Amino acid sequence: MKGIVFTEFLDLVEDKFGIEMVDKIITSSNLKSEGVYTSVGTYEFSEMLQLLTHLSENTNISIDDLLQVYAEHFFSVIKRSYSGILNMYTDPIEMLASIENHIHVEVRKIYPDAELPTFNVLEKTSKKLVLIYKSSRAMHAFGLGLMNKTFEHFNETATIEFEKLNDVATEVKFIINKN
């Protein structure tokens, strides 16, 4: 997992819960990196899972809720650092429908070894999008947070429902209806 995901996560934890919480979740975890991350480095997903688990335990906030809030924060990073990609779109449905064939292609140009989820479009109209998310990391809540922020970015609203297609949520169907 790319380091920017870790550095931004720890920045969010510090902003929301304080530097003491950052120290607490790092020292509670068994991290090969010892909690030292650079934005361009690559780290094991298990480290993120440990940090999330310890943050959840210390805040009584579910991991899915933490991931969704984190994704909303991470969208601001995308907006700040990769606005060129966002500016290519004028509609949230169009942008979300292009995750697999355009946005992830651009991400791989910047981070060639990034391990990204897949998003397959099942249905697309001007008002509705149905996607299948697949990832061994089961971070669909992060995707949901990014989707919510995408609509907000375009000053639009949507109802986004999801259905876990297996018990471990490595495959999730998103049904997005633009309001």
mmCIF file of C-alpha atoms in Angstrom:
data_model
loop_
_atom_site.group_PDB
_atom_site.id
_atom_site.type_symbol
_atom_site.label_atom_id
_atom_site.label_comp_id
_atom_site.label_asym_id
_atom_site.label_seq_id
_atom_site.Cartn_x
_atom_site.Cartn_y
_atom_site.Cartn_z
ATOM 1 C CA MET A 1 0.000 0.000 0.000
ATOM 2 C CA LYS A 2 1.380 3.399 -0.962
ATOM 3 C CA GLY A 3 2.839 5.574 1.767
ATOM 4 C CA ILE A 4 0.630 8.548 0.977
ATOM 5 C CA VAL A 5 -2.291 6.485 2.269
ATOM 6 C CA PHE A 6 -0.484 6.071 5.606
ATOM 7 C CA THR A 7 0.832 9.619 5.938
ATOM 8 C CA GLU A 8 -2.563 11.138 5.204
ATOM 9 C CA PHE A 9 -4.277 8.703 7.563
ATOM 10 C CA LEU A 10 -1.974 9.644 10.435
ATOM 11 C CA ASP A 11 -2.463 13.343 9.626
ATOM 12 C CA LEU A 12 -6.224 12.834 9.868
ATOM 13 C CA VAL A 13 -5.897 10.933 13.155
ATOM 14 C CA GLU A 14 -3.781 13.762 14.573
ATOM 15 C CA ASP A 15 -6.265 16.407 13.365
ATOM 16 C CA LYS A 16 -9.311 14.608 14.769
ATOM 17 C CA PHE A 17 -7.957 12.845 17.864
ATOM 18 C CA GLY A 18 -4.584 14.416 18.687
ATOM 19 C CA ILE A 19 -0.938 13.415 18.476
ATOM 20 C CA GLU A 20 -1.365 11.232 21.585
ATOM 21 C CA MET A 21 -3.776 9.005 19.664
ATOM 22 C CA VAL A 22 -1.316 8.714 16.764
ATOM 23 C CA ASP A 23 1.360 7.607 19.223
ATOM 24 C CA LYS A 24 -1.052 5.224 20.950
ATOM 25 C CA ILE A 25 -2.162 3.405 17.787
ATOM 26 C CA ILE A 26 1.417 3.155 16.487
ATOM 27 C CA THR A 27 2.826 1.808 19.748
ATOM 28 C CA SER A 28 -0.117 -0.617 20.119
ATOM 29 C CA SER A 29 0.641 -2.073 16.698
ATOM 30 C CA ASN A 30 3.355 -4.468 15.562
ATOM 31 C CA LEU A 31 4.590 -2.461 12.573
ATOM 32 C CA LYS A 32 7.515 -3.554 10.429
ATOM 33 C CA SER A 33 7.957 0.128 9.485
ATOM 34 C CA GLU A 34 7.808 1.125 13.171
ATOM 35 C CA GLY A 35 5.204 3.703 12.132
ATOM 36 C CA VAL A 36 7.630 5.717 9.998
ATOM 37 C CA TYR A 37 6.127 6.370 6.552
ATOM 38 C CA THR A 38 7.049 8.406 3.511
ATOM 39 C CA SER A 39 4.431 9.335 0.947
ATOM 40 C CA VAL A 40 6.331 7.572 -1.853
ATOM 41 C CA GLY A 41 7.160 4.397 0.079
ATOM 42 C CA THR A 42 5.290 1.106 -0.086
ATOM 43 C CA TYR A 43 4.087 -0.661 3.054
ATOM 44 C CA GLU A 44 2.148 -3.757 4.007
ATOM 45 C CA PHE A 45 -1.635 -3.475 4.129
ATOM 46 C CA SER A 46 -1.501 -5.345 7.447
ATOM 47 C CA GLU A 47 0.012 -2.200 8.975
ATOM 48 C CA MET A 48 -2.983 -0.096 7.915
ATOM 49 C CA LEU A 49 -5.312 -2.761 9.248
ATOM 50 C CA GLN A 50 -3.561 -2.686 12.631
ATOM 51 C CA LEU A 51 -3.698 1.115 12.800
ATOM 52 C CA LEU A 52 -7.383 1.137 11.870
ATOM 53 C CA THR A 53 -8.200 -1.625 14.348
ATOM 54 C CA HIS A 54 -6.451 0.162 17.213
ATOM 55 C CA LEU A 55 -8.059 3.485 16.307
ATOM 56 C CA SER A 56 -11.461 1.795 16.230
ATOM 57 C CA GLU A 57 -10.840 0.171 19.626
ATOM 58 C CA ASN A 58 -9.731 3.482 21.166
ATOM 59 C CA THR A 59 -12.551 5.599 19.723
ATOM 60 C CA ASN A 60 -15.447 3.108 19.612
ATOM 61 C CA ILE A 61 -15.957 4.064 15.954
ATOM 62 C CA SER A 62 -16.363 1.183 13.505
ATOM 63 C CA ILE A 63 -13.603 0.546 10.986
ATOM 64 C CA ASP A 64 -16.068 1.140 8.134
ATOM 65 C CA ASP A 65 -17.049 4.529 9.583
ATOM 66 C CA LEU A 66 -13.384 5.437 10.065
ATOM 67 C CA LEU A 67 -12.626 4.445 6.469
ATOM 68 C CA GLN A 68 -15.480 6.548 5.166
ATOM 69 C CA VAL A 69 -14.304 9.635 7.088
ATOM 70 C CA TYR A 70 -10.742 8.964 5.962
ATOM 71 C CA ALA A 71 -11.841 8.744 2.316
ATOM 72 C CA GLU A 72 -13.594 12.084 2.631
ATOM 73 C CA HIS A 73 -10.332 13.545 3.936
ATOM 74 C CA PHE A 74 -8.332 11.805 1.206
ATOM 75 C CA PHE A 75 -10.544 13.360 -1.479
ATOM 76 C CA SER A 76 -9.126 16.736 -0.446
ATOM 77 C CA VAL A 77 -5.641 15.337 -1.135
ATOM 78 C CA ILE A 78 -6.778 14.226 -4.579
ATOM 79 C CA LYS A 79 -8.326 17.626 -5.189
ATOM 80 C CA ARG A 80 -5.162 19.425 -4.119
ATOM 81 C CA SER A 81 -2.575 17.179 -5.755
ATOM 82 C CA TYR A 82 -4.368 15.711 -8.774
ATOM 83 C CA SER A 83 -6.895 18.370 -9.734
ATOM 84 C CA GLY A 84 -6.104 17.773 -13.407
ATOM 85 C CA ILE A 85 -7.879 14.429 -13.255
ATOM 86 C CA LEU A 86 -10.919 15.931 -11.518
ATOM 87 C CA ASN A 87 -11.060 18.807 -13.993
ATOM 88 C CA MET A 88 -11.477 16.370 -16.883
ATOM 89 C CA TYR A 89 -15.023 15.665 -15.707
ATOM 90 C CA THR A 90 -18.163 17.742 -15.372
ATOM 91 C CA ASP A 91 -20.440 15.040 -13.974
ATOM 92 C CA PRO A 92 -20.024 12.694 -10.992
ATOM 93 C CA ILE A 93 -21.606 9.699 -12.757
ATOM 94 C CA GLU A 94 -19.183 10.079 -15.665
ATOM 95 C CA MET A 95 -16.253 10.364 -13.305
ATOM 96 C CA LEU A 96 -17.198 7.346 -11.197
ATOM 97 C CA ALA A 97 -17.897 5.279 -14.307
ATOM 98 C CA SER A 98 -14.369 6.003 -15.495
ATOM 99 C CA ILE A 99 -12.529 4.836 -12.364
ATOM 100 C CA GLU A 100 -11.290 1.601 -13.887
ATOM 101 C CA ASN A 101 -10.486 2.705 -17.432
ATOM 102 C CA HIS A 102 -9.155 6.199 -16.809
ATOM 103 C CA ILE A 103 -8.546 7.246 -13.212
ATOM 104 C CA HIS A 104 -6.769 4.060 -12.143
ATOM 105 C CA VAL A 105 -4.715 4.174 -15.359
ATOM 106 C CA GLU A 106 -3.528 7.652 -14.340
ATOM 107 C CA VAL A 107 -2.828 6.503 -10.770
ATOM 108 C CA ARG A 108 -0.663 3.656 -12.116
ATOM 109 C CA LYS A 109 1.387 6.183 -14.111
ATOM 110 C CA ILE A 110 2.249 7.945 -10.839
ATOM 111 C CA TYR A 111 2.427 4.814 -8.653
ATOM 112 C CA PRO A 112 3.221 1.846 -10.954
ATOM 113 C CA ASP A 113 3.159 -0.690 -8.118
ATOM 114 C CA ALA A 114 -0.114 0.524 -6.570
ATOM 115 C CA GLU A 115 -2.533 -2.283 -5.760
ATOM 116 C CA LEU A 116 -5.902 -0.839 -6.668
ATOM 117 C CA PRO A 117 -9.397 -2.266 -6.405
ATOM 118 C CA THR A 118 -11.384 -2.901 -9.552
ATOM 119 C CA PHE A 119 -14.673 -1.210 -10.370
ATOM 120 C CA ASN A 120 -16.731 -2.853 -13.096
ATOM 121 C CA VAL A 121 -19.682 -0.928 -14.505
ATOM 122 C CA LEU A 122 -22.827 -3.061 -14.733
ATOM 123 C CA GLU A 123 -25.271 -0.306 -15.637
ATOM 124 C CA LYS A 124 -24.912 3.358 -16.495
ATOM 125 C CA THR A 125 -27.412 6.071 -17.378
ATOM 126 C CA SER A 126 -27.269 9.824 -16.820
ATOM 127 C CA LYS A 127 -28.963 9.308 -13.419
ATOM 128 C CA LYS A 128 -27.865 5.835 -12.317
ATOM 129 C CA LEU A 129 -24.654 3.872 -11.988
ATOM 130 C CA VAL A 130 -24.215 0.309 -10.789
ATOM 131 C CA LEU A 131 -20.654 -0.765 -10.005
ATOM 132 C CA ILE A 132 -19.055 -3.928 -8.713
ATOM 133 C CA TYR A 133 -16.118 -3.235 -6.394
ATOM 134 C CA LYS A 134 -13.539 -5.998 -5.958
ATOM 135 C CA SER A 135 -10.552 -5.896 -3.638
ATOM 136 C CA SER A 136 -8.872 -8.395 -1.347
ATOM 137 C CA ARG A 137 -8.582 -5.515 1.135
ATOM 138 C CA ALA A 138 -12.334 -5.105 1.659
ATOM 139 C CA MET A 139 -12.149 -1.305 1.913
ATOM 140 C CA HIS A 140 -15.479 -0.600 0.232
ATOM 141 C CA ALA A 141 -16.254 2.031 2.895
ATOM 142 C CA PHE A 142 -13.251 4.010 1.650
ATOM 143 C CA GLY A 143 -14.757 3.829 -1.850
ATOM 144 C CA LEU A 144 -18.115 4.962 -0.482
ATOM 145 C CA GLY A 145 -16.519 8.005 1.134
ATOM 146 C CA LEU A 146 -14.786 8.929 -2.135
ATOM 147 C CA MET A 147 -18.075 8.515 -4.016
ATOM 148 C CA ASN A 148 -19.881 10.819 -1.573
ATOM 149 C CA LYS A 149 -17.172 13.463 -1.944
ATOM 150 C CA THR A 150 -17.275 13.124 -5.743
ATOM 151 C CA PHE A 151 -20.936 14.164 -5.747
ATOM 152 C CA GLU A 152 -20.210 16.990 -3.321
ATOM 153 C CA HIS A 153 -17.343 18.176 -5.558
ATOM 154 C CA PHE A 154 -19.789 18.542 -8.460
ATOM 155 C CA ASN A 155 -22.448 20.186 -6.237
ATOM 156 C CA GLU A 156 -24.751 17.219 -6.791
ATOM 157 C CA THR A 157 -26.403 14.741 -4.456
ATOM 158 C CA ALA A 158 -27.015 11.038 -4.759
ATOM 159 C CA THR A 159 -28.367 8.071 -2.903
ATOM 160 C CA ILE A 160 -25.645 5.444 -2.710
ATOM 161 C CA GLU A 161 -26.603 1.982 -1.576
ATOM 162 C CA PHE A 162 -24.358 -1.036 -1.414
ATOM 163 C CA GLU A 163 -24.723 -4.760 -1.086
ATOM 164 C CA LYS A 164 -21.920 -6.987 0.137
ATOM 165 C CA LEU A 165 -21.707 -9.869 -2.308
ATOM 166 C CA ASN A 166 -19.729 -12.064 0.074
ATOM 167 C CA ASP A 167 -19.213 -12.347 3.831
ATOM 168 C CA VAL A 168 -15.802 -10.644 3.830
ATOM 169 C CA ALA A 169 -16.888 -7.699 1.621
ATOM 170 C CA THR A 170 -14.179 -8.235 -0.978
ATOM 171 C CA GLU A 171 -16.933 -7.859 -3.584
ATOM 172 C CA VAL A 172 -19.547 -5.151 -3.170
ATOM 173 C CA LYS A 173 -22.252 -3.858 -5.499
ATOM 174 C CA PHE A 174 -22.775 -0.102 -5.400
ATOM 175 C CA ILE A 175 -26.070 1.301 -6.676
ATOM 176 C CA ILE A 176 -25.799 5.052 -7.211
ATOM 177 C CA ASN A 177 -28.859 7.148 -8.011
ATOM 178 C CA LYS A 178 -28.325 10.824 -8.734
ATOM 179 C CA ASN A 179 -30.949 12.991 -7.023
#
